[in-house]
Coordinates of C-alpha atoms in Angstrom, one line a residue:
M1 CA 0.0 0.0 0.0
S2 CA 1.4 3.4 -1.0
V3 CA 1.5 6.4 1.3
K4 CA -1.1 8.1 -0.8
T5 CA -3.4 5.1 -0.8
F6 CA -3.1 4.9 3.0
W7 CA -4.1 8.5 3.5
Q8 CA -7.0 8.1 1.1
W9 CA -8.1 5.0 3.1
M10 CA -7.7 6.9 6.4
N11 CA -9.6 9.9 5.1
D12 CA -12.4 7.6 3.9
I13 CA -12.5 5.9 7.3
H14 CA -12.5 9.3 9.1
T15 CA -15.5 10.5 6.9
R16 CA -17.4 7.3 7.8
V17 CA -16.8 7.8 11.5
Y18 CA -17.9 11.4 11.3
A19 CA -21.1 10.3 9.6
K20 CA -21.7 7.7 12.4
G21 CA -21.4 10.6 14.9
V22 CA -24.0 12.5 12.9
N23 CA -26.3 9.5 13.0
H24 CA -25.8 9.3 16.8
M25 CA -26.8 12.9 17.1
K26 CA -29.9 12.3 14.9
E27 CA -31.0 9.3 16.9
A28 CA -30.4 11.1 20.2
M29 CA -32.7 14.0 19.0
E30 CA -35.3 11.5 17.8
C31 CA -35.5 9.9 21.3
H32 CA -36.5 13.2 22.8
P33 CA -40.3 13.7 22.9
R34 CA -40.1 17.5 22.5
I35 CA -37.9 17.5 19.5
S36 CA -40.1 17.1 16.4
K37 CA -39.0 15.5 13.1
P38 CA -38.8 19.0 11.4
M39 CA -36.5 20.2 14.2
V40 CA -34.2 17.2 13.8
E41 CA -34.1 18.0 10.1
Q42 CA -33.3 21.7 10.8
V43 CA -30.4 20.7 13.1
L44 CA -28.9 18.3 10.6
V45 CA -29.1 20.8 7.8
K46 CA -27.5 23.5 10.0
A47 CA -24.7 21.0 11.0
E48 CA -24.0 20.3 7.4
E49 CA -23.9 24.0 6.6
I50 CA -21.5 24.7 9.5
R51 CA -19.3 21.7 8.4
E52 CA -19.3 22.7 4.7
Q53 CA -19.5 26.5 4.7
W54 CA -18.2 27.6 8.0
D55 CA -15.4 25.1 8.2
G56 CA -15.0 24.4 4.6
L57 CA -15.1 20.6 5.1
R58 CA -16.8 18.9 2.1
T59 CA -15.2 15.7 3.4
V60 CA -13.7 15.0 6.8
T61 CA -10.0 14.3 6.6
I62 CA -7.4 13.6 9.2
D63 CA -5.6 16.9 8.5
D64 CA -8.9 18.8 9.2
T65 CA -9.5 17.3 12.5
E66 CA -6.1 16.6 14.0
E67 CA -6.5 19.4 16.5
E68 CA -9.8 18.2 17.8
Q69 CA -10.1 16.0 20.8
F70 CA -13.0 13.8 21.7
K71 CA -15.2 15.0 24.5
T72 CA -17.9 13.3 26.4
A73 CA -21.3 15.0 26.9
T74 CA -20.4 15.7 30.6
E75 CA -17.2 17.4 29.4
I76 CA -19.1 19.5 26.9
I77 CA -22.1 20.4 29.1
H78 CA -20.1 21.4 32.1
N79 CA -17.0 22.6 30.3
L80 CA -14.7 20.1 32.1
T81 CA -11.3 18.6 31.4
A82 CA -11.3 14.8 31.0
T83 CA -9.9 14.5 34.6
E84 CA -12.6 16.8 36.0
A85 CA -15.3 14.8 34.2
Y86 CA -14.0 11.6 35.5
I87 CA -14.1 12.9 39.1
F88 CA -17.4 14.5 38.5
N89 CA -18.9 11.1 37.4
L90 CA -17.6 9.3 40.5
Q91 CA -20.4 7.5 42.4
Q92 CA -18.1 6.3 45.3
E93 CA -14.7 6.8 46.7
A94 CA -11.8 6.1 44.3
V95 CA -8.1 6.4 44.1
I96 CA -6.9 8.3 41.0
S97 CA -3.3 8.7 39.7
I98 CA -1.9 11.9 38.3
A99 CA 1.7 12.1 37.2
G100 CA 2.6 9.2 39.5
R101 CA 0.9 10.5 42.7
H102 CA -2.2 8.9 44.1
F103 CA -5.2 10.7 45.4
K104 CA -8.2 9.5 47.3
V105 CA -11.4 11.2 45.9
Q106 CA -14.8 10.8 47.4
P107 CA -18.1 12.5 46.2
V108 CA -19.6 14.9 48.7
Q109 CA -23.4 14.3 49.1
K110 CA -24.5 17.7 50.5
E111 CA -24.7 20.5 47.9
D112 CA -25.4 24.2 48.6
P113 CA -28.7 25.7 47.2
H114 CA -27.0 26.8 44.1
G115 CA -25.8 23.3 43.2
D116 CA -22.2 23.9 44.0
V117 CA -20.5 21.4 46.3
D118 CA -19.3 23.0 49.6
T119 CA -15.5 22.9 49.9
K120 CA -13.4 22.9 52.9
E121 CA -9.7 23.4 53.0
I122 CA -8.1 20.3 54.5
E123 CA -5.2 21.1 57.0

């Protein structure tokens, strides 16, 4: 396989994966009782317009997306890093490792009226 053929193959796979993501978005919207079929269609048309006209991506290639990183819904919704999202999603005490150091992390059950967890400085 030549280098050119390899990159064509990779770009084809990349475009198919992007299409699968669009399909996931469509199916998720269709599951919501207040999102009508015309609304789903409007979002899909707008997403295509953004991809093609705003970003200039008629196809999705490796070069076009190499700066992008996968983010979970929690990371996007709450604007969290991957580490913050992992901690945010903990349901019980856990030990996490960061740069060779280990930390015991435990969710706090009591939240203040604004939804922020009360924090106390540990001495």
